[in-house]
mmCIF file of C-alpha atoms in Angstrom:
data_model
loop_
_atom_site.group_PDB
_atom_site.id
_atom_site.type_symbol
_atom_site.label_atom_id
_atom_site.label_comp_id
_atom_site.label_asym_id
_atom_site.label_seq_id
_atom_site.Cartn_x
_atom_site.Cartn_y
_atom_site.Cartn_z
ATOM 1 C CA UNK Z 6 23.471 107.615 15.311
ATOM 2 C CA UNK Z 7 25.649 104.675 16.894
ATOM 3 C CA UNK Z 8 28.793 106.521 16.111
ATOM 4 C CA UNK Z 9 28.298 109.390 18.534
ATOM 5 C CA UNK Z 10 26.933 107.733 21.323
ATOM 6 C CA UNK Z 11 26.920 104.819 23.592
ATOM 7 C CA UNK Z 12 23.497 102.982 23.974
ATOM 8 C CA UNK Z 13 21.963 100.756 26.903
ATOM 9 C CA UNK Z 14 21.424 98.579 23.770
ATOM 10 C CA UNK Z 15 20.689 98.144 20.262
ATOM 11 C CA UNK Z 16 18.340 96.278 18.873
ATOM 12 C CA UNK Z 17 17.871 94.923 15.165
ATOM 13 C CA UNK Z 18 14.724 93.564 14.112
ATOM 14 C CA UNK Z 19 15.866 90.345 11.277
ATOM 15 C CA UNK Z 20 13.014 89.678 9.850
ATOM 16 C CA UNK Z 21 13.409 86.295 7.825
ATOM 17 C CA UNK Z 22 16.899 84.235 6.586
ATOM 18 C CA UNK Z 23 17.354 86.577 3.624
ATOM 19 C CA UNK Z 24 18.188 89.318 5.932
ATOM 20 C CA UNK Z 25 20.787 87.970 8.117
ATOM 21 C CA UNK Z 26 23.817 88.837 6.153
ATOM 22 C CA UNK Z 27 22.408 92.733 5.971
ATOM 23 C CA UNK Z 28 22.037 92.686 9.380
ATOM 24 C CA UNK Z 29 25.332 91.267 10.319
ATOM 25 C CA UNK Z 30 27.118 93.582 8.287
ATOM 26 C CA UNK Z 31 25.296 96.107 10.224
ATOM 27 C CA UNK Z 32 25.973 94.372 13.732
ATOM 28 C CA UNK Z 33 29.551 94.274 12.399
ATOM 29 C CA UNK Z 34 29.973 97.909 11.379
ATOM 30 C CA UNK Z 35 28.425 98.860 14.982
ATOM 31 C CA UNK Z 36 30.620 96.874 16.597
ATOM 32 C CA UNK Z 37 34.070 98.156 14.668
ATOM 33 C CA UNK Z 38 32.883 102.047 15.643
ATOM 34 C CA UNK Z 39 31.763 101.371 18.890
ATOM 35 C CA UNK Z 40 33.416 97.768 20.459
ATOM 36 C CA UNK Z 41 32.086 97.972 23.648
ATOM 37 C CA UNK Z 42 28.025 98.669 22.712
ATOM 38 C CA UNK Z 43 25.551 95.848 23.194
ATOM 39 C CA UNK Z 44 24.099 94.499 20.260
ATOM 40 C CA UNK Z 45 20.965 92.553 19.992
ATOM 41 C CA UNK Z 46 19.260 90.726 17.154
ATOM 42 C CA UNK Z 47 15.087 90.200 17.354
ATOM 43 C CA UNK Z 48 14.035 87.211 15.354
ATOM 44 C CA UNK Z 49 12.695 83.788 15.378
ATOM 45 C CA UNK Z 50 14.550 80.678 15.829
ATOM 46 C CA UNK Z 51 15.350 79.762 12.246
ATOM 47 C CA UNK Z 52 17.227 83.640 12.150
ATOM 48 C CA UNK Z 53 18.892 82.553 15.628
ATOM 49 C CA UNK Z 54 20.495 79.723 14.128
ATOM 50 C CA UNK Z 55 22.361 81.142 11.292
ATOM 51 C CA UNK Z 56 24.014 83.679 13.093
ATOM 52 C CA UNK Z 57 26.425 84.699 16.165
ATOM 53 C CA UNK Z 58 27.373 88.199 15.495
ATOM 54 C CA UNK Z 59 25.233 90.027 18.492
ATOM 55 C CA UNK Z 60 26.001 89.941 21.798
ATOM 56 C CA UNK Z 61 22.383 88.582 22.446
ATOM 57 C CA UNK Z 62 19.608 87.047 20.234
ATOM 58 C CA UNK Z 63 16.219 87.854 21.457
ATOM 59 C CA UNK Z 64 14.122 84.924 19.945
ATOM 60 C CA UNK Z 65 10.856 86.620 20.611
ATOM 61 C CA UNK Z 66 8.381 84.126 18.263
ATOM 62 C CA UNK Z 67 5.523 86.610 17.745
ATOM 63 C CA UNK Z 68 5.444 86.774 21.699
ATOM 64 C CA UNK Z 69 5.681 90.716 23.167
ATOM 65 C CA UNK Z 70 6.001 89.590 27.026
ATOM 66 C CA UNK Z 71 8.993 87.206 25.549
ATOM 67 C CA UNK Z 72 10.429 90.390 24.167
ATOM 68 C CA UNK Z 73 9.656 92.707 27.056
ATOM 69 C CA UNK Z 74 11.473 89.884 29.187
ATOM 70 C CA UNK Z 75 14.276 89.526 27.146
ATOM 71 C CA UNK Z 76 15.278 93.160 27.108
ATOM 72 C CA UNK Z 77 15.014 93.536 30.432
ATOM 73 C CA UNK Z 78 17.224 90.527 30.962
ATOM 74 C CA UNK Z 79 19.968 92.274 28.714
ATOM 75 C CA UNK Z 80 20.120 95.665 30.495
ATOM 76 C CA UNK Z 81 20.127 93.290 34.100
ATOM 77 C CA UNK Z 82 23.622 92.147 32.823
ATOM 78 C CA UNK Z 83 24.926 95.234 31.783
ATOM 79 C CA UNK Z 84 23.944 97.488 34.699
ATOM 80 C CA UNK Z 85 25.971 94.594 36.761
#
């Protein structure tokens, strides 16, 4: 679906340390078919730490108004 379209953002849920390299290769392959999309990872701090692939890291600790906030903060940049 990324490669046909440009999204507001995308978001990819990393859930635990054993999934950031799967979800950087995705990031990565996102980001080689479509440069300019947004990219987001959701995950909790440890996650946040071993990675800088996404444009953003939404550290969202088990915390939906966190999240809610944080995506709206993304799209407020890129509508600017």
């Amino acid at each position: 679906m990324f490669w046909s379209k440009l999204y507001d953002l995308v978001l990819i849920d990393v859930e635990g340390e054993q999934k950031v390299k799967a979800a950087e290769q995705l990031c990565s392959e996102i980001k080689t078919g479509q440069p300019e999309q947004v990219v987001a990872f959701v995950c909790n701090w440890r996650v946040a730490v071993l990675t800088d692939c996404p444009d953003e890291i939404l550290r969202t600790e088990f915390d939906p108004h966190r999240f809610v906030s944080g995506v709206r903060s993304i799209l407020s940049h890129i509508e600017k």
